[in-house]
C-alpha cells in the first residue's frame, strides 16, 4: 500500500536536517565505503523507500520484523560509533605525547646549534689573528718585488739608452732592433712615473733616439736609391727595415709611401696624358708594365723588406689607384672618341688584371686602410675580392655607351625578328630550346597538332641573358637599372610587333547570299517536309573562317606569350638578385607581363570569335524556321548537327595546339560558352510564333546542344576527361534557362493564373522584357497581354 504525501509530511520535514556533501566528497565516501545501501544515496526519498518495503496492504503483516531489523541495525551502528569515539580519544592522547617529545627534541637541537655557532665565531677570530701577520708579510713581499722589478727596469733603461746611442751612431741596425723593442716595453712600465725628473729625462732620450733612427733610416734609403731606381739589396737596409717596424707606425708608412712612389715614377712618365700609350686602346700595356716591374722588384729587392710589409701588394694597389685616376681624367677629356667596342675592351682587360691581383695577393693592405669594406660585403654572395672594381669603377660613369649599344642591338634584333616572321609565317616552326641562367624554359618542337613558341622568343631572352651577365661584371648599380629599362622597352615592343600585330584580323560576320537564299527557300518549303529537307540549305556562305594554319599561328602566339610571362618573371627575379639591394625595388616588369596577358586574352578571343562565326549561320537558320508549322517531333534538327560539326572540326585543333597550355584551352571553352549560350537563348526568343510541337522540337534540340557543349572540352578526343566543374556549371545554368523558356512556351495559356505561376516557377529571374518575348513566341494577342502582364507583376 502506497503512503500519501500528507501522511509523511512530518517525516519529510526532517530532511532539512540532512547533511549535503560536495560531489567530490560524496564520491570519495562512496569509494571508501563501497556500499550500495539505498539509505546512502544522495537523492534518497523516504516515501519511495517505504513504498518499496510495503508495496501492498498484505505486506504490512511483517512490519514488526522490519521494525526489529532496523532497531538491530541502529544498535549495531551505535556500537560502532562508540568504538570509534573511544579510538579517537586514545589517538588524541598519543598525539599529545608525540608532540611533547618533538618539542623537547627541538629545544635540545636549538642549544646544540647555538653552541656550534659560538665555537665558529671563536675559530674565525683565531684564524684572523693567525693570518694578520701573513698578510703583512705578503704585502711587504709584493712591494719588495715591485721595487726590485722597477730597479731592474731602470737599470735596463739606463744601460739600454747609452747602448742605443752608441749603436745608432755606428748604424748597427742589426743590433738595435732587439734592445729597441725591449726599451719600448720598459718605457711602458714607467708611464705612471713620468713626473719623476730622472724618468722624464730618460723618456726624452728614448724619443730622441727614435727620431734620430727614423731620420737616419730614411736618409740611408734615399742615398741607396739616389742614383738609380733600384739597387742591389744589402744587409744594412734589410736590418733597418726591422728597426723601422719597431719605431712608430708613421715611420714605416712614410718610408713605404716614398719607396712605392719611387717605383712608380717610370709608370707616371710613360703613361702621362700626352702619351699615345695613355689611351684605352693601349690599356693592356699599363698592366704589362706592372707585371714586368713586379717580377724585377721581387727578384732584386723582394728579400730586402720583411714579408709582412707586403711591398709588392702595396706597389700593385698604388698602381691601381693611379691608373684609375689617370683613366678617369683622360676619358672625361676624350669622351667623344669612345665607343662601346673600345670601352668593353678596356673593361675586359681591366677585369682580367683585377682577377690576377686577387689571385696573387691577399688584399690585406686594402683592408688595413678600409676594414669596413669586408664587413659590408661579408654576407654578399656576389662579392669577389677587395680588388674587384679597384680600377674598373672609373668606367662606370661612361657605361651609358654600353646601354645605348644594347638598345641599338636589340632594335636591330627586333627588326630581324619581324622580317624573319614574315618569311616563315606560313611555314611550320621548329623551336630551339632556351635556358636563361637558372631560368626554366619549356618550348617544344612544333608538330601538326601541337603549338610551339616563336623561335625569336628564346633568341631574345638568350640576348637578355648575355647582356645581364656582361652588365653584372661591369656595374650592378645604375647601369644595371638602365639595362632593366631597356629590357622592359623591348619586351613591350616584342609583345606589340611580334605577337599582337601578327594575329589575324577578324572581320565582322557576313553571311552573304547563301543565308538569304536559305531563308527564302525555307519560307517556300512545305510544313511536312520542313525538318527533313532543309539540311541541304545550311551552308556557311561567305562567313569568315580561320584556316588550320591560322589557328595554329594564333595558338603559337598564345604559347609564346605564356612563355614570355613566365620567363619575364624569372628575368625580374634574376635582376633583383644581381642589382644593388637599394635599387631592387625599381625592378618591375608588371606592365610588360600585363601586355603578354593581353596578347593571350586576344588570342583566346579571336579563336572564340572564329568558332562563333562558324556557328552563326546555323543560329540564323534556326530563327528563320516556321516553328508554328511543325506537326511532329523528330530527331535533332540539321542546324544543331551543323553546330556540333563545327565544334568537332575546330575545338580538337585548338585543344591539340594548346596541349602544353591546358589552362588557356579551358579559358577558351569557358569564354566560348559564356558568349555562345546567351546568343543561343536570344535566338530562341526569335523563334516565333511557335506551336507546342515546335517547342517540343526546339526543346529536344536544346537538350542535344547542351549535351554537345558539356562534352566540348573532350570532343573528338580518344581520352575521356571530365570537364572542369566551373565549366559544367556555366553550361548547365545557361542551357537550363533555354530549356525552361521552351517549357514555359509549351504550357497552356489557359488558365492564365496557372500559366503565370508556371512561368515564375520555371524562370524565377524572368524580367518583364523576357516575359513579353515569351508571350510573342506563344502568339498571344495584344489585347490579352494586359491581363497576363498584370498577373505576372502581381506574382
Tab-separated table of N, CA and C in Angstrom, residues 147-165 167 178-190 199 202-203 205-206 209:
chain	number	residue	atom	x	y	z
A	147	UNK	N	109.590	46.811	-6.186
A	147	UNK	CA	110.760	47.702	-6.107
A	147	UNK	C	111.947	47.120	-6.853
A	148	UNK	N	112.165	45.817	-6.666
A	148	UNK	CA	113.285	45.163	-7.349
A	148	UNK	C	113.069	45.193	-8.861
A	149	UNK	N	111.798	44.878	-9.290
A	149	UNK	CA	111.495	44.896	-10.732
A	149	UNK	C	111.699	46.281	-11.318
A	150	UNK	N	111.230	47.297	-10.588
A	150	UNK	CA	111.376	48.666	-11.082
A	150	UNK	C	112.840	49.059	-11.197
A	151	UNK	N	113.615	48.688	-10.176
A	151	UNK	CA	115.054	48.978	-10.232
A	151	UNK	C	115.707	48.244	-11.397
A	152	UNK	N	115.253	46.990	-11.605
A	152	UNK	CA	115.777	46.209	-12.731
A	152	UNK	C	115.508	46.927	-14.049
A	153	UNK	N	114.203	47.335	-14.226
A	153	UNK	CA	113.822	48.050	-15.450
A	153	UNK	C	114.571	49.357	-15.600
A	154	UNK	N	114.796	50.017	-14.468
A	154	UNK	CA	115.515	51.295	-14.516
A	154	UNK	C	116.955	51.077	-14.964
A	155	UNK	N	117.560	50.007	-14.443
A	155	UNK	CA	118.926	49.688	-14.856
A	155	UNK	C	118.979	49.365	-16.344
A	156	UNK	N	117.970	48.526	-16.799
A	156	UNK	CA	117.919	48.174	-18.232
A	156	UNK	C	117.740	49.429	-19.075
A	157	UNK	N	116.882	50.330	-18.608
A	157	UNK	CA	116.601	51.551	-19.363
A	157	UNK	C	117.843	52.422	-19.466
A	158	UNK	N	118.546	52.605	-18.313
A	158	UNK	CA	119.748	53.463	-18.317
A	158	UNK	C	120.831	52.873	-19.213
A	159	UNK	N	121.086	51.566	-19.029
A	159	UNK	CA	122.120	50.925	-19.852
A	159	UNK	C	121.691	50.865	-21.311
A	160	UNK	N	120.392	50.577	-21.541
A	160	UNK	CA	119.913	50.468	-22.911
A	160	UNK	C	119.989	51.776	-23.664
A	161	UNK	N	119.666	52.885	-22.988
A	161	UNK	CA	119.742	54.195	-23.649
A	161	UNK	C	121.172	54.495	-24.068
A	162	UNK	N	122.096	54.254	-23.174
A	162	UNK	CA	123.511	54.506	-23.508
A	162	UNK	C	123.960	53.610	-24.648
A	163	UNK	N	123.528	52.340	-24.609
A	163	UNK	CA	123.923	51.402	-25.657
A	163	UNK	C	123.324	51.790	-26.997
A	164	UNK	N	122.024	52.223	-26.979
A	164	UNK	CA	121.359	52.619	-28.235
A	164	UNK	C	122.038	53.817	-28.877
A	165	UNK	N	122.494	54.736	-28.064
A	165	UNK	CA	123.179	55.919	-28.610
A	165	UNK	C	124.415	55.498	-29.404
A	167	UNK	N	125.064	52.425	-30.702
A	167	UNK	CA	124.693	51.631	-31.870
A	167	UNK	C	124.102	52.499	-32.977
A	178	UNK	N	116.457	44.486	-31.464
A	178	UNK	CA	116.032	43.752	-30.270
A	178	UNK	C	116.022	44.628	-29.016
A	179	UNK	N	117.147	45.331	-28.680
A	179	UNK	CA	117.103	46.190	-27.485
A	179	UNK	C	116.110	47.341	-27.614
A	180	UNK	N	115.918	47.829	-28.833
A	180	UNK	CA	114.960	48.911	-29.034
A	180	UNK	C	113.547	48.444	-28.680
A	181	UNK	N	113.225	47.220	-29.053
A	181	UNK	CA	111.924	46.666	-28.707
A	181	UNK	C	111.794	46.507	-27.193
A	182	UNK	N	112.890	46.040	-26.545
A	182	UNK	CA	112.871	45.863	-25.090
A	182	UNK	C	112.724	47.178	-24.359
A	183	UNK	N	113.441	48.207	-24.809
A	183	UNK	CA	113.361	49.525	-24.156
A	183	UNK	C	111.965	50.123	-24.320
A	184	UNK	N	111.333	49.891	-25.474
A	184	UNK	CA	109.970	50.397	-25.690
A	184	UNK	C	109.002	49.755	-24.705
A	185	UNK	N	109.206	48.467	-24.439
A	185	UNK	CA	108.342	47.787	-23.469
A	185	UNK	C	108.612	48.275	-22.057
A	186	UNK	N	109.908	48.536	-21.729
A	186	UNK	CA	110.258	49.032	-20.392
A	186	UNK	C	109.684	50.418	-20.166
A	187	UNK	N	109.708	51.246	-21.175
A	187	UNK	CA	109.170	52.602	-21.043
A	187	UNK	C	107.677	52.569	-20.721
A	188	UNK	N	106.982	51.560	-21.251
A	188	UNK	CA	105.564	51.431	-20.930
A	188	UNK	C	105.372	51.179	-19.436
A	189	UNK	N	106.382	50.536	-18.780
A	189	UNK	CA	106.305	50.264	-17.328
A	189	UNK	C	106.409	51.550	-16.518
A	190	UNK	N	107.106	52.566	-17.079
A	190	UNK	CA	107.349	53.813	-16.343
A	190	UNK	C	106.371	54.927	-16.713
A	199	UNK	N	113.118	59.931	-14.643
A	199	UNK	CA	112.368	59.103	-15.602
A	199	UNK	C	111.985	59.926	-16.826
A	202	UNK	N	114.994	60.237	-19.093
A	202	UNK	CA	115.251	59.012	-19.866
A	202	UNK	C	114.234	58.858	-20.998
A	203	UNK	N	112.967	59.190	-20.721
A	203	UNK	CA	111.945	59.105	-21.759
A	203	UNK	C	112.247	60.037	-22.929
A	205	UNK	N	115.177	61.019	-23.856
A	205	UNK	CA	116.324	60.457	-24.595
A	205	UNK	C	115.867	59.333	-25.527
A	206	UNK	N	114.924	58.482	-25.028
A	206	UNK	CA	114.416	57.398	-25.876
A	206	UNK	C	113.701	57.962	-27.100
A	209	UNK	N	116.182	59.190	-29.553
A	209	UNK	CA	116.807	58.095	-30.303
A	209	UNK	C	115.871	57.604	-31.409
